[in-house]
Amino acid sequence: MSWLHIFILLPLLVAVIIPILYKKIARIHTGWFVLVVPLAIFVYLLTFLPMIAGGETAMYTFPWIPSFNIDMSFYVDGLGLVFGLIISGIGTLVVLYSIYYLDKGREALHNFYVYLMIFMTAMLGVVFSDNLIVLYLFWELTSISSFLLIAYWYARRQSRYGAQKAMLITIFGGFSMLAAIIMLGIMGDTFSIRELISQSDQLVQHPLFIPAMVLLLIGAFTKSAQFPFHIWLPDAMEAPTPISAYLHSATMVKAGIYVVARFTPLFGGTMEWFWIVTGVGLLTLFWGSLLAVKQRDLKALLAFSTVSQLGLIMSLLGMGSAALYYGGGELAHLHSMAVLAAVFHLVNHATFKGSLFMVVGIVDHETGTRDIRKLGGLMSIMPISFTLALIGSLSMAGLPPFNGFLSKELFFTGTLNAASLDIFRMETYGFLIPIVAWVASVFTFIYSIILVFKTFFGNYQPERLEKEAHEAPWGMLLPPAILALFVVVIFFVPNVLGEYILEPMMASVLPALVGQFDFHIEAWHGFEPELFMTIALVVLGIVLYLTLRRWIGLYNRMPRALSITNAYNSGLKGMESISRKITDAHMTGFSRDYLRYIFLIFIMIVGASLFMLDGISFDAGTVAHINMFEVILSLVLVGATAMVVFTRSRLAAVICVGVLGYIVALFFVVLRAPDLALTQLAIETVTVALFLVCFYHLPRLRQKEEGDGFNVINMLIASAVGILVTLVALAANGHRLFPSISDYYLDAYELAGAANMVNAILADFRALDTLLEIFVLCIAGLGVFALIKVKMARREKNENQ
Amino acid sequence: MFDAVLLLMLFLLAIAILAGLYRAIKGPSMADRVIALDLISIMMIALIGVVSLYLETEAFLEAILLLGILAFIGAVAFAKYIERGVIIERKRDD
């Protein structure tokens, strides 16, 4: 147990005492106590920074289930550490923000902070775990805590819908990832990510390589809201805004990005990985930016923008994986710039998107609405929020002097480099990549402008707002201000960040190229194509924004039935109705139907194994001699049986059952089983008497004596079962492999002092069976007694009433 | 020779049981069937006796006794059922 373990599990421990603090110290907002936790983790993680910048890594192992190779092994490298810093850093700001956002008296704060702390541990666990099973454990914990947080206001129907949707989709992805993890475990015979990566050369040849890759990517895509699994993220906006800012912009949705980045050294350099990751990323980027423009709700707009930006990062990771194909040299360096853009934008996105969500939360909190049709003219009323929103939005749009500009330029560089690839069949479709990216960036620009202008410019409409708008308290403004500060500072000193943070992250994503990165991020890099792309997108974006009214109607032409959310809803409904139909069709409630299934399945399994294993055999050598009178007795048996089946009178059937039993007793006599014969005779008599007793109590209505209707299917099933059992009996007789052990019991007199061998077996050699049979009879007797008594008592009660 | 005679007897008894079964199936009244069942029981007593001779064993003599009692009780039970509709009557004052 190292300090890292303690700090990762610290939020979980704190979660235990939060409810106590909430109940006992109600005077102070619980958030103040919680604030210490992420801050402590952040400060602790900062101490790793010099080590990581020096190119070192650290590994802390704590055995959990050593016999299954499952250890709590935490691995600190550039990628994990930066994620850890983002999680704990933004976590601190979000907790501070939530102290002012959530009311002490009205909200269930203990629930909120317990869920949040569980989430924080889960997320830290995901990014630091080296063991895949532990990674999966924390992964599912993020899904569950996110589910709890989305449905924090569980009285609202939309919250529950959003939580359920997020749960179903992310758990679906989680299971898919578990399958991938198991496959990886089989392939590499280890669950350690680092050991798997070190064997990546051999694993590429493995037949499970592609299935594991696809399943892992499904898990990563569902979590990171990639197309077509992005639909849960806009509905997750029903969560409180601090949660949206934290989980659904900065941390949890980046878990998928993390997994893709983490596994790039293993899967990267293959064509499938390149195309799936790049393609899905670009599609998500394009689709998310397209849909963000039409949103009326600020949080929904930010949700689609998050989807789009995550797609951007994802596609860059895909493009950067080409560097691993070359393994070194000039071209590898060229394509590794895409990974630089990815990790850079990842950091940038966490800063500006977190601050934007918090600003939107402030607007919501201080005006009572998030609808851009009702908002407007808030610039002079909320100047600080406006400034923060402007910084965040322009950074998101990719304009100088904000950090989004730098990563946007690097993104364009990456797409242009990728378009020039001559591997992976890129010559055919490669030119599409920069075009799609550029169009998506135009839409990104438009929705960023909409976000600021529709909210803060225009006319102030106090009559449409629920509250009178005013500036937020400083505690709410401070966290987004800190993030906005980063947005600006990173623009001016990107290379400090590059040295301490981005280079170690790249070293984790592209370990084959360690030591070859020499990059220098510059705001001005001459008249390159990227600059013209940016200028063109700004011009086109402004034109399109000014003519927004003319073409926004086009969105309504998009058929609603084709949307993915619609497909999800009708799919869910369809699954329910189909499963209900299936259940209704076979669970009829008639035991005759269930008996049919049982017998049919018996026929299928036994019959198939009998024929497929070639088990039919008949050994005439072991058959005893048959006497004529035995033949006749068998005929009586058959006749009585036929009579039972065909008779139209119940009483005749009972008599024939009696005949049947007596003849069986006779066979016991002929086959020399006197004890069996005695018992059989007595039991048969009692049984027939019981049948007669039941007979009398049949209700009058059903007393009409008619035989059972003839049913061809029943007959076929019955004959099939009969024939099959006969075949099995004959086959078993023909396959007698060992001599019987009954010779041992022949010495019953010497062994047990018993002349009667059957009784010696029953009461001496295997008396335990007899004891339990006695129990069975006792239970049956008590059961009959209880049934009759209960019924009689109920009848008396009814009569008394 | 003795064994052959015994086998012949068994054969004849089996045919008698078969004949009893014919009556049990054919009916036509319930009483016919009950009498047929009784007949089958008695034939079985005889058959068990012959089998005991054939197998040279005394193990089945209890079965003969038991069957004698059961055949009697069974016939009476059926008779009562046919006449009264019940086998064991409840007490009047219940």
CSV table of C-alpha atoms in Angstrom, one decimal, chain A residues 293-517:
chain,number,residue,atom,x,y,z
A,293,VAL,CA,-25.9,24.7,-33.9
A,294,LYS,CA,-29.6,23.9,-33.7
A,295,GLN,CA,-29.8,23.5,-29.9
A,296,ARG,CA,-31.9,26.0,-27.9
A,297,ASP,CA,-30.7,24.9,-24.5
A,298,LEU,CA,-27.3,26.1,-23.6
A,299,LYS,CA,-26.4,22.9,-21.8
A,300,ALA,CA,-27.5,20.8,-24.8
A,301,LEU,CA,-25.4,23.0,-27.0
A,302,LEU,CA,-22.4,22.4,-24.8
A,303,ALA,CA,-23.2,18.7,-24.7
A,304,PHE,CA,-23.1,18.4,-28.5
A,305,SER,CA,-20.0,20.6,-28.6
A,306,THR,CA,-18.4,18.2,-26.1
A,307,VAL,CA,-19.4,15.3,-28.4
A,308,SER,CA,-17.8,17.1,-31.3
A,309,GLN,CA,-14.6,18.0,-29.5
A,310,LEU,CA,-14.2,14.5,-28.2
A,311,GLY,CA,-14.5,13.4,-31.8
A,312,LEU,CA,-11.8,15.8,-32.7
A,313,ILE,CA,-9.4,14.4,-30.1
A,314,MET,CA,-10.3,10.8,-31.0
A,315,SER,CA,-9.7,11.4,-34.7
A,316,LEU,CA,-6.3,13.0,-33.9
A,317,LEU,CA,-5.4,9.9,-31.9
A,318,GLY,CA,-6.3,7.8,-34.9
A,319,MET,CA,-4.2,9.9,-37.2
A,320,GLY,CA,-1.3,10.0,-34.8
A,321,SER,CA,-1.3,6.2,-34.6
A,322,ALA,CA,0.2,6.2,-38.2
A,323,ALA,CA,3.4,7.3,-36.6
A,324,LEU,CA,3.7,3.9,-35.0
A,325,TYR,CA,3.6,2.3,-38.5
A,326,TYR,CA,6.8,4.0,-39.4
A,327,GLY,CA,8.3,3.4,-36.0
A,328,GLY,CA,10.8,6.3,-36.4
A,329,GLY,CA,12.3,8.8,-38.7
A,330,GLU,CA,11.0,11.8,-40.5
A,331,LEU,CA,7.5,10.5,-41.3
A,332,ALA,CA,6.9,9.2,-37.9
A,333,HIS,CA,7.8,12.5,-36.5
A,334,LEU,CA,5.4,14.2,-38.9
A,335,HIS,CA,2.5,12.1,-37.9
A,336,SER,CA,3.3,12.2,-34.2
A,337,MET,CA,2.3,15.8,-34.4
A,338,ALA,CA,-1.3,14.6,-34.5
A,339,VAL,CA,-0.8,13.0,-31.1
A,340,LEU,CA,0.6,16.2,-29.8
A,341,ALA,CA,-2.5,18.0,-31.1
A,342,ALA,CA,-4.7,15.4,-29.4
A,343,VAL,CA,-3.1,15.6,-26.0
A,344,PHE,CA,-2.8,19.4,-26.3
A,345,HIS,CA,-6.5,19.8,-27.2
A,346,LEU,CA,-7.4,17.3,-24.5
A,347,VAL,CA,-5.9,19.6,-21.9
A,348,ASN,CA,-7.3,22.7,-23.6
A,349,HIS,CA,-10.8,21.3,-23.8
A,350,ALA,CA,-10.8,20.4,-20.2
A,351,THR,CA,-10.1,24.0,-19.3
A,352,PHE,CA,-12.4,25.9,-21.6
A,353,LYS,CA,-15.3,23.4,-21.6
A,354,GLY,CA,-15.2,23.2,-17.8
A,355,SER,CA,-15.4,27.0,-17.5
A,356,LEU,CA,-18.1,27.3,-20.1
A,357,PHE,CA,-20.3,24.8,-18.3
A,358,MET,CA,-19.8,26.7,-15.1
A,359,VAL,CA,-20.7,30.0,-16.8
A,360,VAL,CA,-23.8,28.4,-18.2
A,361,GLY,CA,-24.6,27.1,-14.7
A,362,ILE,CA,-24.2,30.7,-13.4
A,363,VAL,CA,-26.6,32.0,-16.1
A,364,ASP,CA,-29.1,29.3,-15.2
A,365,HIS,CA,-28.7,30.0,-11.5
A,366,GLU,CA,-29.0,33.7,-11.8
A,367,THR,CA,-31.7,34.0,-14.4
A,368,GLY,CA,-33.7,30.7,-14.0
A,369,THR,CA,-33.4,29.6,-17.6
A,370,ARG,CA,-31.0,28.1,-20.0
A,371,ASP,CA,-33.1,28.7,-23.1
A,372,ILE,CA,-31.3,31.0,-25.5
A,373,ARG,CA,-34.6,32.3,-26.9
A,374,LYS,CA,-35.3,33.8,-23.5
A,375,LEU,CA,-31.8,35.0,-22.7
A,376,GLY,CA,-30.1,38.1,-24.1
A,377,GLY,CA,-28.5,41.4,-23.1
A,378,LEU,CA,-26.8,40.0,-20.1
A,379,MET,CA,-23.5,41.6,-21.0
A,380,SER,CA,-23.9,44.7,-18.8
A,381,ILE,CA,-25.6,42.8,-16.0
A,382,MET,CA,-23.2,40.0,-15.7
A,383,PRO,CA,-19.9,41.4,-17.0
A,384,ILE,CA,-17.6,38.8,-15.4
A,385,SER,CA,-19.6,35.9,-16.6
A,386,PHE,CA,-19.7,37.4,-20.0
A,387,THR,CA,-15.9,37.8,-20.1
A,388,LEU,CA,-15.4,34.2,-19.0
A,389,ALA,CA,-17.9,33.0,-21.6
A,390,LEU,CA,-16.2,35.0,-24.3
A,391,ILE,CA,-12.8,33.5,-23.4
A,392,GLY,CA,-14.2,30.0,-23.3
A,393,SER,CA,-16.2,30.3,-26.5
A,394,LEU,CA,-13.5,31.9,-28.6
A,395,SER,CA,-11.0,29.3,-27.4
A,396,MET,CA,-13.6,26.7,-28.4
A,397,ALA,CA,-14.0,28.3,-31.8
A,398,GLY,CA,-10.2,28.3,-32.2
A,399,LEU,CA,-9.3,31.9,-32.2
A,400,PRO,CA,-6.2,33.7,-30.9
A,401,PRO,CA,-5.2,34.7,-28.2
A,402,PHE,CA,-6.6,31.5,-26.6
A,403,ASN,CA,-5.3,28.0,-26.3
A,404,GLY,CA,-8.0,26.6,-28.6
A,405,PHE,CA,-6.3,28.4,-31.5
A,406,LEU,CA,-3.1,26.5,-31.0
A,407,SER,CA,-4.6,23.1,-30.8
A,408,LYS,CA,-6.9,23.9,-33.7
A,409,GLU,CA,-3.9,24.8,-35.9
A,410,LEU,CA,-2.2,21.6,-34.8
A,411,PHE,CA,-5.4,19.7,-35.7
A,412,PHE,CA,-5.4,21.2,-39.2
A,413,THR,CA,-1.7,20.2,-39.5
A,414,GLY,CA,-2.5,16.7,-38.4
A,415,THR,CA,-5.4,16.3,-40.9
A,416,LEU,CA,-3.2,17.7,-43.8
A,417,ASN,CA,-0.4,15.3,-42.8
A,418,ALA,CA,-2.9,12.4,-42.6
A,419,ALA,CA,-4.2,13.3,-46.1
A,420,SER,CA,-0.7,12.9,-47.5
A,421,LEU,CA,-0.3,9.4,-46.1
A,422,ASP,CA,0.5,6.8,-48.7
A,423,ILE,CA,-0.3,3.8,-46.5
A,424,PHE,CA,-3.6,2.3,-45.3
A,425,ARG,CA,-5.2,3.0,-48.7
A,426,MET,CA,-5.3,6.6,-47.9
A,427,GLU,CA,-4.7,7.8,-51.4
A,428,THR,CA,-8.4,7.1,-52.2
A,429,TYR,CA,-10.1,8.8,-49.3
A,430,GLY,CA,-7.4,10.8,-47.6
A,431,PHE,CA,-8.4,14.1,-49.1
A,432,LEU,CA,-11.7,13.9,-47.3
A,433,ILE,CA,-10.2,14.2,-43.9
A,434,PRO,CA,-9.2,17.9,-44.0
A,435,ILE,CA,-12.4,18.8,-45.8
A,436,VAL,CA,-14.6,17.2,-43.1
A,437,ALA,CA,-12.5,18.7,-40.4
A,438,TRP,CA,-12.7,22.1,-41.9
A,439,VAL,CA,-16.5,22.0,-42.3
A,440,ALA,CA,-16.9,20.8,-38.8
A,441,SER,CA,-14.7,23.7,-37.6
A,442,VAL,CA,-16.9,26.1,-39.4
A,443,PHE,CA,-19.9,24.8,-37.4
A,444,THR,CA,-17.9,24.8,-34.3
A,445,PHE,CA,-17.2,28.5,-34.9
A,446,ILE,CA,-20.9,29.2,-35.4
A,447,TYR,CA,-22.2,27.5,-32.3
A,448,SER,CA,-19.4,29.1,-30.2
A,449,ILE,CA,-20.6,32.5,-31.4
A,450,ILE,CA,-24.2,31.6,-30.8
A,451,LEU,CA,-23.4,30.7,-27.3
A,452,VAL,CA,-21.9,34.1,-26.5
A,453,PHE,CA,-24.0,36.4,-28.7
A,454,LYS,CA,-27.4,34.9,-28.0
A,455,THR,CA,-26.8,34.9,-24.3
A,456,PHE,CA,-25.1,38.2,-23.6
A,457,PHE,CA,-25.9,40.5,-26.6
A,458,GLY,CA,-29.2,41.6,-27.9
A,459,ASN,CA,-32.1,42.7,-25.8
A,460,TYR,CA,-32.6,42.0,-22.1
A,461,GLN,CA,-36.0,40.4,-21.6
A,462,PRO,CA,-36.7,40.5,-17.9
A,463,GLU,CA,-40.4,39.6,-18.4
A,464,ARG,CA,-39.4,36.2,-19.8
A,465,LEU,CA,-36.9,35.3,-17.0
A,466,GLU,CA,-37.9,33.6,-13.8
A,467,LYS,CA,-35.6,35.7,-11.7
A,468,GLU,CA,-34.2,39.2,-11.9
A,469,ALA,CA,-30.7,38.7,-13.4
A,470,HIS,CA,-27.7,39.7,-11.4
A,471,GLU,CA,-24.0,38.8,-11.2
A,472,ALA,CA,-23.1,35.6,-9.3
A,473,PRO,CA,-21.2,35.4,-6.0
A,474,TRP,CA,-17.4,35.3,-6.2
A,475,GLY,CA,-17.3,31.7,-5.1
A,476,MET,CA,-19.2,30.7,-8.2
A,477,LEU,CA,-17.1,32.9,-10.5
A,478,LEU,CA,-13.7,31.9,-9.1
A,479,PRO,CA,-13.5,28.3,-10.5
A,480,PRO,CA,-14.4,29.3,-14.1
A,481,ALA,CA,-12.1,32.3,-13.8
A,482,ILE,CA,-9.2,30.0,-12.8
A,483,LEU,CA,-9.9,27.8,-15.8
A,484,ALA,CA,-10.2,30.9,-18.1
A,485,LEU,CA,-6.9,32.1,-16.8
A,486,PHE,CA,-5.4,28.8,-17.9
A,487,VAL,CA,-7.0,29.2,-21.3
A,488,VAL,CA,-5.2,32.5,-21.8
A,489,VAL,CA,-1.9,31.6,-20.1
A,490,ILE,CA,-1.5,28.4,-22.1
A,491,PHE,CA,-1.7,30.4,-25.3
A,492,PHE,CA,1.2,32.6,-24.3
A,493,VAL,CA,3.4,30.0,-22.8
A,494,PRO,CA,2.5,26.7,-24.5
A,495,ASN,CA,6.0,25.3,-24.5
A,496,VAL,CA,6.2,25.2,-20.7
A,497,LEU,CA,3.1,23.0,-20.8
A,498,GLY,CA,4.7,21.2,-23.7
A,499,GLU,CA,7.8,20.3,-21.8
A,500,TYR,CA,6.2,19.3,-18.5
A,501,ILE,CA,2.9,17.8,-19.7
A,502,LEU,CA,2.6,17.2,-23.4
A,503,GLU,CA,5.9,15.5,-24.0
A,504,PRO,CA,5.4,12.9,-21.2
A,505,MET,CA,1.9,12.2,-22.5
A,506,MET,CA,3.2,11.7,-26.0
A,507,ALA,CA,5.8,9.4,-24.6
A,508,SER,CA,3.0,7.3,-23.2
A,509,VAL,CA,1.0,7.2,-26.4
A,510,LEU,CA,4.0,6.6,-28.7
A,511,PRO,CA,6.6,4.8,-26.6
A,512,ALA,CA,8.4,3.7,-29.7
A,513,LEU,CA,9.3,7.3,-30.5
A,514,VAL,CA,10.5,8.4,-27.1
A,515,GLY,CA,13.3,11.0,-27.3
A,516,GLN,CA,12.5,11.9,-30.9
A,517,PHE,CA,9.9,14.6,-30.2
